[in-house]
Amino acid sequence: AVYGQKGQKLLAQQYTQNPKLWFYPPPSRVGYLFLLSSTMRFFNNYSIAIGSRLSCFFSILSLLLLIVLGLRFFNKGTTLYALAFLSVSPIDLAIARRTWQEALVEFIATMMLLCTSEIIDSPSKITPLIGLIILGGIGLTIKASLFVIFGLCALFILWTLLFKHKLYKRVVFFLIFSALVTLISISVISYELGSFQMLTTIWTHMSSAMSKNTYAIQHQSGGLFTMLMSLWFMSPMNLVLFLSGTVMIISSFKLYAKEQPVILFLLFFSLALIFIASLTPYCQNIRYINATFIPFYLIAGMTLYSFINHFPINKWLLILFVTIIFLFLIGDYLMFYSVFIKKNFLDTALVIL
């Protein structure tokens, strides 16, 4: 924040020369560091509190994006339900209080999901396609997981454009423009760090250190079971509804593929990211999949909404449903308060929780 690019290069040099630093987030996340340092300079405040305020700001923006995505491709009831539960989500609230990249990751990832959904809904639109590619390039400078998220979106887009609508020219444009933006992003990162060799050195050190990171080994292992239990901790009722919705959508795959492909995409995206995090060594920490939180709550809300609509419900039964939902909302918030406020836990790994 004080020394600008010189400080970035110095940070990179210190990181590569000190093996103890390889266990910590790398300085190659120049996009986030630039945003953080620029905010510090703008407010003339160089305390770590600026980072937590940035996280809070982007968490609020993600709530607004949930509203846009929900009203665009779901319904008002589902959107309100998802908004309520994301607002009290223990993990999302914990992320909003910390100087982590995850709140920004969730915001950019949701923007990608919105762009991808628009492309799936209207393949002829060029603006969301360009927007998605630019977001992918920006994401690469912030955290590598955002490029994985971009890749998942790209897979579904290619399937839509290539096999469903046979828009071959659009596919070629997408691939060429994506490659160009990726090259620009890598060039920007390399410039900020001093050289491309410095970037590859940082990535090599970070990868090699992972298997020796005792914290990651002890707290971020366990595979798919750990990720599912983490989601259970975050919101048990919504995990049940999400899994029920998964069965419902898969059992009616052809119907959703034809009439509601966006919902099918959001489910595919969520499951894929959960599985990738589960299979990647030492990455079983729920905050690493916070990009799935909005689809998670929307699909859970859609499942409950569908269930209610398929059964005759009188006024008193509806009041009972609302009361139960309200109690689960309180329960989710109390979990956040108990773990992250009262006990002051500093991470979201399941073993710690």
Coordinates of C-alpha atoms in Angstrom, one line a residue:
A1 CA 0.0 0.0 0.0
V2 CA 2.9 2.4 0.8
Y3 CA 5.5 1.4 -1.8
G4 CA 3.2 0.4 -4.8
Q5 CA 4.8 -1.9 -7.4
K6 CA 8.2 -1.9 -5.7
G7 CA 6.5 -3.2 -2.6
Q8 CA 4.8 -6.0 -4.7
K9 CA 8.2 -7.0 -6.1
L10 CA 9.8 -6.9 -2.7
L11 CA 7.0 -9.1 -1.3
A12 CA 7.5 -11.6 -4.1
Q13 CA 11.2 -11.8 -3.5
Q14 CA 10.8 -12.3 0.2
Y15 CA 8.2 -15.0 -0.4
T16 CA 10.5 -17.0 -2.7
Q17 CA 13.5 -16.7 -0.4
N18 CA 11.8 -17.7 2.8
P19 CA 10.4 -21.3 2.8
K20 CA 8.3 -20.5 5.9
L21 CA 6.2 -18.1 3.8
W22 CA 5.3 -20.8 1.3
F23 CA 2.6 -22.1 3.6
Y24 CA 0.7 -18.7 3.4
P25 CA -1.3 -17.1 0.5
P26 CA 1.1 -16.2 -2.3
P27 CA 1.8 -12.6 -3.5
S28 CA 0.7 -13.7 -7.0
R29 CA -2.8 -12.6 -6.1
V30 CA -2.0 -9.1 -7.3
G31 CA -5.6 -8.2 -8.2
Y32 CA -6.7 -8.5 -4.6
L33 CA -3.5 -6.9 -3.2
F34 CA -4.0 -3.9 -5.6
L35 CA -7.6 -3.5 -4.6
L36 CA -6.7 -3.7 -0.9
S37 CA -3.8 -1.3 -1.1
S38 CA -5.7 1.2 -3.3
T39 CA -8.5 1.2 -0.7
M40 CA -6.0 1.8 2.1
R41 CA -4.5 4.7 0.2
F42 CA -7.9 6.2 -0.7
F43 CA -9.0 6.2 3.0
N44 CA -5.5 6.9 4.3
N45 CA -6.0 4.0 6.6
Y46 CA -3.4 1.2 6.6
S47 CA -4.9 -1.1 9.3
I48 CA -6.0 -4.6 8.6
A49 CA -9.5 -3.5 9.4
I50 CA -9.7 -2.2 5.8
G51 CA -9.6 -5.8 4.5
S52 CA -12.5 -6.9 6.7
R53 CA -14.5 -3.9 5.5
L54 CA -13.8 -4.8 1.9
S55 CA -15.0 -8.3 2.7
C56 CA -18.2 -7.0 4.2
F57 CA -18.8 -4.7 1.2
F58 CA -18.5 -7.5 -1.3
S59 CA -20.6 -9.8 0.8
I60 CA -23.4 -7.2 0.7
L61 CA -23.0 -6.9 -3.1
S62 CA -23.3 -10.7 -3.4
L63 CA -26.6 -10.6 -1.6
L64 CA -27.8 -8.1 -4.2
L65 CA -26.6 -10.4 -7.0
L66 CA -28.5 -13.2 -5.4
I67 CA -31.7 -11.1 -5.7
V68 CA -30.9 -10.5 -9.4
L69 CA -30.1 -14.1 -10.2
G70 CA -33.1 -15.4 -8.1
L71 CA -35.7 -13.1 -9.7
R72 CA -34.3 -13.6 -13.1
F73 CA -34.3 -17.4 -13.1
F74 CA -36.3 -18.6 -10.1
N75 CA -39.3 -16.9 -8.4
K76 CA -39.9 -14.4 -5.6
G77 CA -40.5 -17.0 -2.9
T78 CA -37.3 -18.9 -3.7
T79 CA -35.3 -15.7 -3.9
L80 CA -36.6 -14.4 -0.6
Y81 CA -35.9 -17.8 1.1
A82 CA -32.3 -17.9 -0.3
L83 CA -31.7 -14.3 0.6
A84 CA -32.8 -14.9 4.2
F85 CA -30.6 -17.9 4.8
L86 CA -27.5 -16.4 3.1
S87 CA -27.9 -13.3 5.3
V88 CA -27.5 -15.5 8.4
S89 CA -25.2 -18.1 7.0
P90 CA -22.5 -18.9 9.6
I91 CA -19.7 -19.3 7.1
D92 CA -20.7 -16.3 4.9
L93 CA -20.9 -14.0 7.9
A94 CA -17.5 -15.3 9.1
I95 CA -16.0 -14.6 5.7
A96 CA -17.5 -11.1 5.8
R97 CA -15.6 -10.3 9.0
R98 CA -12.1 -11.4 7.8
T99 CA -9.4 -10.0 5.5
W100 CA -9.7 -12.9 3.1
Q101 CA -10.2 -13.0 -0.7
E102 CA -13.3 -15.3 -0.4
A103 CA -15.9 -12.5 -0.2
L104 CA -14.5 -11.0 -3.4
V105 CA -14.3 -14.5 -4.9
E106 CA -18.0 -15.1 -4.1
F107 CA -19.0 -11.7 -5.7
I108 CA -17.0 -12.3 -8.9
A109 CA -18.1 -16.0 -9.1
T110 CA -21.7 -14.9 -8.8
M111 CA -21.2 -12.4 -11.6
M112 CA -19.8 -15.3 -13.7
L113 CA -22.8 -17.4 -12.9
L114 CA -25.1 -14.6 -13.8
C115 CA -23.3 -14.1 -17.2
T116 CA -23.3 -17.8 -17.9
S117 CA -27.0 -18.1 -17.1
E118 CA -27.8 -15.3 -19.5
I119 CA -25.8 -17.0 -22.2
I120 CA -27.5 -20.3 -21.6
D121 CA -30.9 -18.5 -21.7
S122 CA -30.1 -16.4 -24.8
P123 CA -27.0 -17.8 -26.7
S124 CA -27.2 -15.0 -29.2
K125 CA -26.3 -12.4 -26.6
I126 CA -22.6 -11.2 -26.9
T127 CA -22.4 -8.9 -23.9
P128 CA -22.6 -11.5 -21.2
L129 CA -20.1 -13.7 -23.1
I130 CA -17.6 -10.9 -23.2
G131 CA -18.4 -10.0 -19.6
L132 CA -17.7 -13.6 -18.5
I133 CA -14.3 -13.7 -20.2
I134 CA -13.2 -10.4 -18.7
L135 CA -14.4 -11.6 -15.2
G136 CA -12.3 -14.8 -15.8
G137 CA -9.2 -12.7 -16.5
I138 CA -9.8 -10.5 -13.5
G139 CA -10.4 -13.6 -11.4
L140 CA -7.0 -15.1 -12.4
T141 CA -5.3 -12.1 -10.8
I142 CA -7.3 -12.5 -7.5
K143 CA -7.2 -16.2 -6.8
A144 CA -6.6 -19.3 -8.9
S145 CA -9.9 -20.9 -7.8
L146 CA -11.7 -18.2 -9.8
F147 CA -10.1 -19.5 -13.0
V148 CA -11.4 -23.0 -12.0
I149 CA -14.9 -21.4 -11.6
F150 CA -14.5 -19.8 -15.0
G151 CA -13.5 -23.2 -16.5
L152 CA -16.7 -24.8 -15.2
C153 CA -18.8 -22.0 -16.6
A154 CA -16.9 -22.3 -19.9
L155 CA -17.6 -26.1 -20.1
F156 CA -21.3 -25.5 -19.9
I157 CA -21.2 -22.6 -22.4
L158 CA -19.3 -24.7 -24.9
W159 CA -21.8 -27.5 -24.5
T160 CA -24.7 -25.1 -25.0
L161 CA -23.1 -23.3 -28.0
L162 CA -21.5 -26.2 -29.7
F163 CA -23.9 -29.1 -29.2
K164 CA -27.2 -27.5 -28.5
H165 CA -27.3 -24.5 -30.8
K166 CA -24.3 -25.3 -33.1
L167 CA -23.0 -21.7 -33.0
Y168 CA -19.5 -22.6 -34.2
K169 CA -18.4 -19.0 -34.9
R170 CA -19.4 -18.0 -31.4
V171 CA -17.4 -20.9 -30.0
V172 CA -14.3 -19.9 -31.9
F173 CA -14.7 -16.3 -30.7
F174 CA -15.1 -17.5 -27.1
L175 CA -12.0 -19.6 -27.2
I176 CA -9.8 -17.0 -28.9
F177 CA -10.9 -14.1 -26.7
S178 CA -10.5 -16.3 -23.6
A179 CA -7.0 -17.2 -24.5
L180 CA -6.1 -13.6 -25.2
V181 CA -7.6 -12.4 -21.9
T182 CA -5.8 -15.2 -20.0
L183 CA -2.5 -14.2 -21.6
I184 CA -3.1 -10.5 -20.6
S185 CA -3.8 -11.5 -17.0
I186 CA -0.7 -13.7 -16.7
S187 CA 1.3 -10.8 -18.2
V188 CA -0.1 -8.4 -15.7
I189 CA 0.7 -10.7 -12.8
S190 CA 4.2 -11.3 -14.2
Y191 CA 4.8 -7.5 -14.6
E192 CA 3.7 -6.8 -11.0
L193 CA 5.9 -9.6 -9.6
G194 CA 8.9 -8.6 -11.7
S195 CA 9.0 -11.5 -14.2
F196 CA 7.1 -14.6 -15.5
Q197 CA 9.9 -16.7 -13.9
M198 CA 9.0 -15.2 -10.5
L199 CA 5.4 -16.2 -11.0
T200 CA 6.2 -19.8 -11.9
T201 CA 8.7 -19.9 -8.9
I202 CA 5.9 -18.8 -6.5
W203 CA 3.5 -21.3 -7.9
T204 CA 6.1 -24.1 -7.6
H205 CA 7.0 -23.2 -4.0
M206 CA 3.3 -23.0 -3.0
S207 CA 2.5 -26.4 -4.6
S208 CA 5.5 -28.1 -3.0
A209 CA 4.8 -26.7 0.4
M210 CA 1.2 -27.9 0.5
S211 CA 2.2 -31.5 1.3
K212 CA 4.3 -30.2 4.3
N213 CA 1.7 -27.8 5.6
T214 CA 0.8 -29.4 8.9
Y215 CA -2.2 -27.1 9.3
A216 CA -3.7 -28.1 6.0
I217 CA -2.9 -31.8 6.6
Q218 CA -4.6 -31.7 10.1
H219 CA -7.5 -29.4 9.3
Q220 CA -8.3 -29.5 5.6
S221 CA -8.3 -33.2 4.8
G222 CA -11.1 -35.8 4.7
G223 CA -12.5 -35.7 1.2
L224 CA -16.2 -35.5 0.2
F225 CA -17.4 -36.5 3.7
T226 CA -15.7 -33.4 5.2
M227 CA -17.2 -31.1 2.7
L228 CA -20.7 -32.5 3.2
M229 CA -20.4 -32.3 7.0
S230 CA -19.2 -28.7 6.6
L231 CA -22.4 -27.9 4.6
W232 CA -24.4 -29.7 7.3
F233 CA -22.7 -27.4 9.9
M234 CA -23.5 -24.3 7.8
S235 CA -27.2 -25.2 7.4
P236 CA -28.5 -28.7 8.0
M237 CA -32.0 -28.1 6.7
N238 CA -30.7 -26.6 3.5
L239 CA -28.3 -29.4 2.9
V240 CA -31.2 -31.9 3.0
L241 CA -33.2 -29.7 0.7
F242 CA -30.3 -29.2 -1.7
L243 CA -29.7 -33.0 -1.9
S244 CA -33.4 -33.6 -2.4
G245 CA -33.4 -31.0 -5.1
T246 CA -30.4 -32.7 -6.7
V247 CA -32.3 -36.0 -6.9
M248 CA -35.4 -34.1 -8.2
I249 CA -33.5 -32.4 -11.0
I250 CA -31.4 -35.4 -12.0
S251 CA -34.6 -37.6 -12.1
S252 CA -36.1 -35.0 -14.5
F253 CA -32.9 -34.3 -16.4
K254 CA -34.5 -34.1 -19.9
L255 CA -37.2 -31.7 -18.7
Y256 CA -34.7 -29.4 -17.0
A257 CA -32.3 -29.6 -19.9
K258 CA -35.1 -28.4 -22.2
E259 CA -37.1 -26.0 -20.1
Q260 CA -34.9 -24.9 -17.3
P261 CA -31.2 -25.3 -18.4
V262 CA -30.0 -22.5 -16.1
I263 CA -31.1 -24.4 -13.0
L264 CA -29.4 -27.5 -14.4
F265 CA -26.2 -25.5 -14.9
L266 CA -26.3 -24.1 -11.3
L267 CA -26.7 -27.6 -10.0
F268 CA -23.9 -28.9 -12.2
F269 CA -21.6 -26.0 -11.2
S270 CA -22.2 -26.5 -7.4
L271 CA -21.7 -30.3 -7.5
A272 CA -18.6 -30.0 -9.7
L273 CA -16.9 -27.4 -7.4
I274 CA -17.7 -29.4 -4.3
F275 CA -16.2 -32.5 -5.9
I276 CA -13.1 -30.7 -7.1
A277 CA -12.5 -29.3 -3.6
S278 CA -13.1 -32.7 -2.2
L279 CA -10.6 -34.4 -4.5
T280 CA -7.9 -31.7 -4.3
P281 CA -5.4 -32.6 -1.5
Y282 CA -5.7 -30.4 1.6
C283 CA -8.5 -28.2 0.2
Q284 CA -11.4 -29.5 2.3
N285 CA -12.3 -26.1 3.8
I286 CA -15.9 -24.8 3.2
R287 CA -14.8 -21.3 2.5
Y288 CA -13.0 -22.6 -0.6
I289 CA -16.4 -23.4 -2.1
N290 CA -18.3 -20.3 -1.0
A291 CA -19.0 -19.6 -4.7
T292 CA -21.6 -22.4 -4.4
F293 CA -23.5 -20.8 -1.5
I294 CA -25.9 -18.8 -3.7
P295 CA -26.8 -21.7 -6.0
F296 CA -27.0 -23.9 -2.9
Y297 CA -29.6 -21.8 -1.1
L298 CA -31.5 -21.1 -4.3
I299 CA -31.8 -24.8 -5.2
A300 CA -32.8 -25.5 -1.6
G301 CA -35.4 -22.8 -1.7
M302 CA -36.7 -24.1 -5.0
T303 CA -37.1 -27.6 -3.6
L304 CA -39.1 -26.4 -0.6
Y305 CA -41.2 -24.1 -2.8
S306 CA -41.9 -27.1 -5.2
F307 CA -42.8 -29.3 -2.3
I308 CA -45.2 -26.8 -0.8
N309 CA -46.9 -26.2 -4.2
H310 CA -47.5 -29.9 -4.7
F311 CA -49.5 -30.4 -1.6
P312 CA -52.7 -28.7 -0.4
I313 CA -51.7 -26.4 2.4
N314 CA -54.2 -24.5 4.6
K315 CA -53.5 -21.3 6.5
W316 CA -52.4 -23.0 9.7
L317 CA -50.0 -25.4 7.9
L318 CA -48.5 -22.5 6.1
I319 CA -48.0 -20.7 9.4
L320 CA -46.3 -23.8 10.8
F321 CA -43.9 -23.9 7.7
V322 CA -43.0 -20.3 8.2
T323 CA -42.4 -20.8 11.9
I324 CA -40.1 -23.7 11.2
I325 CA -38.2 -21.8 8.6
F326 CA -37.8 -18.8 11.0
L327 CA -36.5 -21.2 13.8
F328 CA -33.9 -22.6 11.4
L329 CA -32.9 -19.0 10.5
I330 CA -32.4 -18.2 14.1
G331 CA -30.5 -21.5 14.6
D332 CA -28.1 -20.7 11.7
Y333 CA -27.4 -17.3 13.1
L334 CA -26.9 -18.6 16.7
M335 CA -24.4 -21.1 15.2
F336 CA -22.4 -18.2 13.8
Y337 CA -22.6 -16.2 17.0
S338 CA -21.5 -19.2 19.1
V339 CA -18.6 -20.3 17.0
F340 CA -17.2 -17.1 15.5
I341 CA -18.2 -14.4 18.0
K342 CA -18.4 -16.1 21.4
K343 CA -15.6 -18.7 20.8
N344 CA -13.8 -16.5 18.4
F345 CA -12.8 -19.2 16.0
L346 CA -10.5 -17.8 13.2
D347 CA -11.0 -20.3 10.4
T348 CA -13.8 -22.3 8.8
A349 CA -12.2 -25.8 8.6
L350 CA -14.5 -28.5 9.9
V351 CA -12.0 -29.9 12.4
I352 CA -11.8 -26.5 14.1
L353 CA -15.5 -26.0 14.0

